[in-house]
Amino acid sequence: MYIVRTWDYYLEFLSPKPTRARVWRFFAKEYGIPLAETAAFGDANNDIPLFKAAHTAIAVKNASPEAKRAATRVSEWTNDEDAVAREWERLKGL
């Protein structure tokens, strides 16, 4: 088990086996998607392992400082401003 503080008021107790990063790698392999073609979105410390597995890691504007540091890019939008949808559209244009 590992413990991560997602926000000042939210503490998560998680199993180290099915981490988001492991699941990410599993699905990429199952669907034949190279990790170099993946992008992950997140806002909290529990997203950091996922950010390390994905090629592009986008933290939303209102993400925790730790998540922002782990990301490859920080969005100019927050969760409330539809950051994931806006960033997805931006990625599609690349």
Short mmCIF file of N, CA and C in Angstrom, two decimals:
data_model
loop_
_atom_site.label_atom_id
_atom_site.label_comp_id
_atom_site.label_asym_id
_atom_site.label_seq_id
_atom_site.Cartn_x
_atom_site.Cartn_y
_atom_site.Cartn_z
N MET A 1 0.84 -1.16 0.00
CA MET A 1 0.00 0.00 0.00
C MET A 1 0.89 1.23 0.00
N TYR A 2 0.45 2.24 -0.72
CA TYR A 2 1.12 3.52 -0.61
C TYR A 2 0.06 4.58 -0.37
N ILE A 3 0.49 5.65 0.24
CA ILE A 3 -0.42 6.72 0.63
C ILE A 3 -0.01 7.98 -0.10
N VAL A 4 -0.98 8.66 -0.67
CA VAL A 4 -0.70 9.91 -1.36
C VAL A 4 -1.75 10.95 -0.94
N ARG A 5 -1.27 12.14 -0.69
CA ARG A 5 -2.18 13.24 -0.38
C ARG A 5 -2.54 13.90 -1.70
N THR A 6 -3.80 13.77 -2.08
CA THR A 6 -4.26 14.34 -3.34
C THR A 6 -4.44 15.85 -3.19
N TRP A 7 -5.07 16.26 -2.16
CA TRP A 7 -5.25 17.67 -1.82
C TRP A 7 -5.04 17.80 -0.33
N ASP A 8 -5.03 18.99 0.19
CA ASP A 8 -4.81 19.19 1.63
C ASP A 8 -5.81 18.41 2.48
N TYR A 9 -6.98 18.17 1.95
CA TYR A 9 -8.06 17.53 2.70
C TYR A 9 -8.34 16.10 2.26
N TYR A 10 -7.54 15.54 1.35
CA TYR A 10 -7.87 14.25 0.75
C TYR A 10 -6.65 13.35 0.76
N LEU A 11 -6.74 12.25 1.49
CA LEU A 11 -5.64 11.30 1.61
C LEU A 11 -6.10 9.98 1.00
N GLU A 12 -5.31 9.43 0.06
CA GLU A 12 -5.68 8.19 -0.60
C GLU A 12 -4.76 7.05 -0.17
N PHE A 13 -5.33 5.90 0.06
CA PHE A 13 -4.60 4.68 0.38
C PHE A 13 -4.75 3.76 -0.83
N LEU A 14 -3.63 3.48 -1.52
CA LEU A 14 -3.70 2.77 -2.78
C LEU A 14 -2.80 1.54 -2.79
N SER A 15 -3.17 0.58 -3.59
CA SER A 15 -2.35 -0.60 -3.78
C SER A 15 -1.23 -0.26 -4.75
N PRO A 16 -0.02 -0.72 -4.49
CA PRO A 16 1.07 -0.42 -5.42
C PRO A 16 1.02 -1.24 -6.71
N LYS A 17 0.20 -2.29 -6.74
CA LYS A 17 0.18 -3.16 -7.92
C LYS A 17 -0.59 -2.55 -9.09
N PRO A 18 -1.86 -2.21 -8.95
CA PRO A 18 -2.56 -1.67 -10.11
C PRO A 18 -2.47 -0.15 -10.19
N THR A 19 -1.27 0.37 -10.31
CA THR A 19 -1.12 1.82 -10.40
C THR A 19 -1.64 2.31 -11.75
N ARG A 20 -1.90 3.57 -11.81
CA ARG A 20 -2.36 4.14 -13.08
C ARG A 20 -1.30 3.95 -14.16
N ALA A 21 -0.05 4.03 -13.78
CA ALA A 21 1.03 3.84 -14.76
C ALA A 21 1.03 2.42 -15.31
N ARG A 22 0.86 1.44 -14.45
CA ARG A 22 0.84 0.04 -14.91
C ARG A 22 -0.36 -0.22 -15.82
N VAL A 23 -1.51 0.30 -15.44
CA VAL A 23 -2.71 0.13 -16.26
C VAL A 23 -2.52 0.84 -17.59
N TRP A 24 -1.91 2.02 -17.56
CA TRP A 24 -1.64 2.78 -18.79
C TRP A 24 -0.78 1.95 -19.75
N ARG A 25 0.31 1.41 -19.21
CA ARG A 25 1.21 0.59 -20.04
C ARG A 25 0.50 -0.66 -20.57
N PHE A 26 -0.31 -1.28 -19.71
CA PHE A 26 -1.04 -2.49 -20.11
C PHE A 26 -1.97 -2.19 -21.29
N PHE A 27 -2.79 -1.16 -21.18
CA PHE A 27 -3.73 -0.85 -22.25
C PHE A 27 -3.02 -0.40 -23.52
N ALA A 28 -1.95 0.34 -23.38
CA ALA A 28 -1.18 0.74 -24.57
C ALA A 28 -0.68 -0.51 -25.30
N LYS A 29 -0.14 -1.44 -24.55
CA LYS A 29 0.37 -2.68 -25.15
C LYS A 29 -0.77 -3.49 -25.76
N GLU A 30 -1.87 -3.65 -25.03
CA GLU A 30 -3.01 -4.44 -25.51
C GLU A 30 -3.57 -3.88 -26.81
N TYR A 31 -3.60 -2.57 -26.94
CA TYR A 31 -4.18 -1.95 -28.13
C TYR A 31 -3.13 -1.56 -29.16
N GLY A 32 -1.87 -1.92 -28.91
CA GLY A 32 -0.82 -1.66 -29.87
C GLY A 32 -0.50 -0.18 -30.05
N ILE A 33 -0.65 0.58 -28.99
CA ILE A 33 -0.38 2.01 -29.05
C ILE A 33 1.00 2.28 -28.46
N PRO A 34 1.92 2.81 -29.22
CA PRO A 34 3.23 3.14 -28.65
C PRO A 34 3.09 4.20 -27.56
N LEU A 35 3.80 4.01 -26.46
CA LEU A 35 3.72 5.00 -25.38
C LEU A 35 4.11 6.39 -25.87
N ALA A 36 4.94 6.45 -26.89
CA ALA A 36 5.35 7.75 -27.45
C ALA A 36 4.18 8.49 -28.10
N GLU A 37 3.05 7.81 -28.26
CA GLU A 37 1.87 8.44 -28.86
C GLU A 37 0.75 8.63 -27.84
N THR A 38 1.09 8.60 -26.56
CA THR A 38 0.06 8.72 -25.53
C THR A 38 0.14 10.07 -24.82
N ALA A 39 -1.01 10.49 -24.31
CA ALA A 39 -1.09 11.72 -23.52
C ALA A 39 -2.00 11.47 -22.32
N ALA A 40 -1.57 11.95 -21.18
CA ALA A 40 -2.35 11.79 -19.95
C ALA A 40 -2.67 13.17 -19.39
N PHE A 41 -3.78 13.25 -18.69
CA PHE A 41 -4.22 14.49 -18.08
C PHE A 41 -4.43 14.25 -16.59
N GLY A 42 -4.13 15.24 -15.78
CA GLY A 42 -4.33 15.05 -14.35
C GLY A 42 -4.28 16.36 -13.58
N ASP A 43 -4.60 16.23 -12.30
CA ASP A 43 -4.63 17.42 -11.46
C ASP A 43 -4.09 17.21 -10.06
N ALA A 44 -3.72 15.99 -9.73
CA ALA A 44 -3.35 15.72 -8.34
C ALA A 44 -2.13 14.81 -8.24
N ASN A 45 -1.65 14.65 -7.04
CA ASN A 45 -0.44 13.86 -6.80
C ASN A 45 -0.60 12.40 -7.21
N ASN A 46 -1.82 11.88 -7.14
CA ASN A 46 -2.02 10.49 -7.55
C ASN A 46 -1.86 10.30 -9.05
N ASP A 47 -1.76 11.38 -9.81
CA ASP A 47 -1.54 11.31 -11.25
C ASP A 47 -0.06 11.28 -11.63
N ILE A 48 0.82 11.52 -10.70
CA ILE A 48 2.26 11.60 -10.99
C ILE A 48 2.81 10.31 -11.61
N PRO A 49 2.50 9.12 -11.08
CA PRO A 49 2.99 7.90 -11.74
C PRO A 49 2.48 7.78 -13.18
N LEU A 50 1.25 8.17 -13.42
CA LEU A 50 0.69 8.15 -14.77
C LEU A 50 1.46 9.12 -15.66
N PHE A 51 1.76 10.29 -15.15
CA PHE A 51 2.52 11.28 -15.92
C PHE A 51 3.88 10.72 -16.34
N LYS A 52 4.48 9.93 -15.49
CA LYS A 52 5.80 9.36 -15.81
C LYS A 52 5.71 8.28 -16.89
N ALA A 53 4.54 7.65 -17.02
CA ALA A 53 4.37 6.59 -18.01
C ALA A 53 3.98 7.14 -19.38
N ALA A 54 3.25 8.22 -19.40
CA ALA A 54 2.78 8.78 -20.67
C ALA A 54 3.86 9.63 -21.33
N HIS A 55 3.79 9.71 -22.63
CA HIS A 55 4.75 10.55 -23.37
C HIS A 55 4.48 12.03 -23.09
N THR A 56 3.22 12.42 -23.20
CA THR A 56 2.82 13.79 -22.92
C THR A 56 1.96 13.78 -21.67
N ALA A 57 2.33 14.57 -20.69
CA ALA A 57 1.59 14.63 -19.43
C ALA A 57 1.15 16.08 -19.22
N ILE A 58 -0.16 16.28 -19.18
CA ILE A 58 -0.69 17.63 -19.07
C ILE A 58 -1.41 17.78 -17.74
N ALA A 59 -0.91 18.70 -16.95
CA ALA A 59 -1.57 19.05 -15.69
C ALA A 59 -2.48 20.23 -15.96
N VAL A 60 -3.67 20.19 -15.40
CA VAL A 60 -4.58 21.33 -15.57
C VAL A 60 -4.08 22.51 -14.73
N LYS A 61 -4.54 23.69 -15.05
CA LYS A 61 -4.07 24.91 -14.41
C LYS A 61 -4.21 24.87 -12.89
N ASN A 62 -5.27 24.26 -12.39
CA ASN A 62 -5.51 24.21 -10.95
C ASN A 62 -4.99 22.93 -10.31
N ALA A 63 -4.02 22.29 -10.95
CA ALA A 63 -3.41 21.07 -10.40
C ALA A 63 -2.54 21.40 -9.19
N SER A 64 -2.22 20.35 -8.44
CA SER A 64 -1.32 20.53 -7.31
C SER A 64 0.07 20.93 -7.83
N PRO A 65 0.85 21.63 -7.02
CA PRO A 65 2.20 22.01 -7.45
C PRO A 65 3.05 20.80 -7.84
N GLU A 66 2.92 19.70 -7.12
CA GLU A 66 3.69 18.49 -7.42
C GLU A 66 3.30 17.91 -8.78
N ALA A 67 2.00 17.88 -9.08
CA ALA A 67 1.54 17.37 -10.37
C ALA A 67 2.04 18.27 -11.50
N LYS A 68 2.01 19.56 -11.28
CA LYS A 68 2.51 20.49 -12.30
C LYS A 68 3.99 20.26 -12.58
N ARG A 69 4.77 20.01 -11.55
CA ARG A 69 6.20 19.76 -11.74
C ARG A 69 6.45 18.46 -12.50
N ALA A 70 5.60 17.47 -12.30
CA ALA A 70 5.77 16.17 -12.95
C ALA A 70 5.27 16.18 -14.40
N ALA A 71 4.46 17.14 -14.75
CA ALA A 71 3.87 17.20 -16.09
C ALA A 71 4.86 17.73 -17.11
N THR A 72 4.62 17.36 -18.36
CA THR A 72 5.43 17.93 -19.44
C THR A 72 4.89 19.29 -19.86
N ARG A 73 3.62 19.52 -19.54
CA ARG A 73 3.01 20.80 -19.85
C ARG A 73 1.90 21.10 -18.85
N VAL A 74 1.72 22.38 -18.54
CA VAL A 74 0.63 22.81 -17.67
C VAL A 74 -0.36 23.58 -18.54
N SER A 75 -1.60 23.18 -18.47
CA SER A 75 -2.64 23.81 -19.27
C SER A 75 -2.89 25.24 -18.82
N GLU A 76 -3.38 26.04 -19.73
CA GLU A 76 -3.77 27.40 -19.37
C GLU A 76 -5.19 27.43 -18.81
N TRP A 77 -5.86 26.25 -18.82
CA TRP A 77 -7.23 26.14 -18.33
C TRP A 77 -7.34 25.25 -17.11
N THR A 78 -8.36 25.47 -16.30
CA THR A 78 -8.64 24.67 -15.11
C THR A 78 -9.62 23.55 -15.46
N ASN A 79 -9.87 22.68 -14.46
CA ASN A 79 -10.89 21.66 -14.64
C ASN A 79 -12.24 22.30 -14.96
N ASP A 80 -12.56 23.37 -14.28
CA ASP A 80 -13.85 24.04 -14.48
C ASP A 80 -13.96 24.73 -15.84
N GLU A 81 -12.84 24.90 -16.50
CA GLU A 81 -12.82 25.53 -17.82
C GLU A 81 -12.64 24.50 -18.94
N ASP A 82 -12.95 23.25 -18.63
CA ASP A 82 -12.86 22.16 -19.61
C ASP A 82 -11.46 21.95 -20.15
N ALA A 83 -10.47 21.98 -19.26
CA ALA A 83 -9.07 21.86 -19.67
C ALA A 83 -8.80 20.61 -20.49
N VAL A 84 -9.32 19.48 -20.08
CA VAL A 84 -9.03 18.24 -20.81
C VAL A 84 -9.57 18.31 -22.24
N ALA A 85 -10.80 18.76 -22.40
CA ALA A 85 -11.38 18.86 -23.75
C ALA A 85 -10.60 19.86 -24.60
N ARG A 86 -10.23 20.97 -24.02
CA ARG A 86 -9.50 21.99 -24.79
C ARG A 86 -8.10 21.50 -25.18
N GLU A 87 -7.44 20.84 -24.23
CA GLU A 87 -6.10 20.32 -24.53
C GLU A 87 -6.18 19.18 -25.54
N TRP A 88 -7.22 18.37 -25.45
CA TRP A 88 -7.40 17.29 -26.42
C TRP A 88 -7.53 17.87 -27.83
N GLU A 89 -8.32 18.90 -27.96
CA GLU A 89 -8.47 19.55 -29.27
C GLU A 89 -7.14 20.12 -29.75
N ARG A 90 -6.38 20.67 -28.83
CA ARG A 90 -5.07 21.21 -29.18
C ARG A 90 -4.15 20.09 -29.67
N LEU A 91 -4.18 18.95 -28.99
CA LEU A 91 -3.33 17.82 -29.38
C LEU A 91 -3.74 17.27 -30.75
N LYS A 92 -5.01 17.24 -31.02
CA LYS A 92 -5.50 16.75 -32.32
C LYS A 92 -4.99 17.60 -33.46
N GLY A 93 -4.71 18.87 -33.18
CA GLY A 93 -4.24 19.78 -34.22
C GLY A 93 -2.75 19.66 -34.51
N LEU A 94 -2.03 18.89 -33.69
CA LEU A 94 -0.59 18.76 -33.89
C LEU A 94 -0.25 17.82 -35.03
#
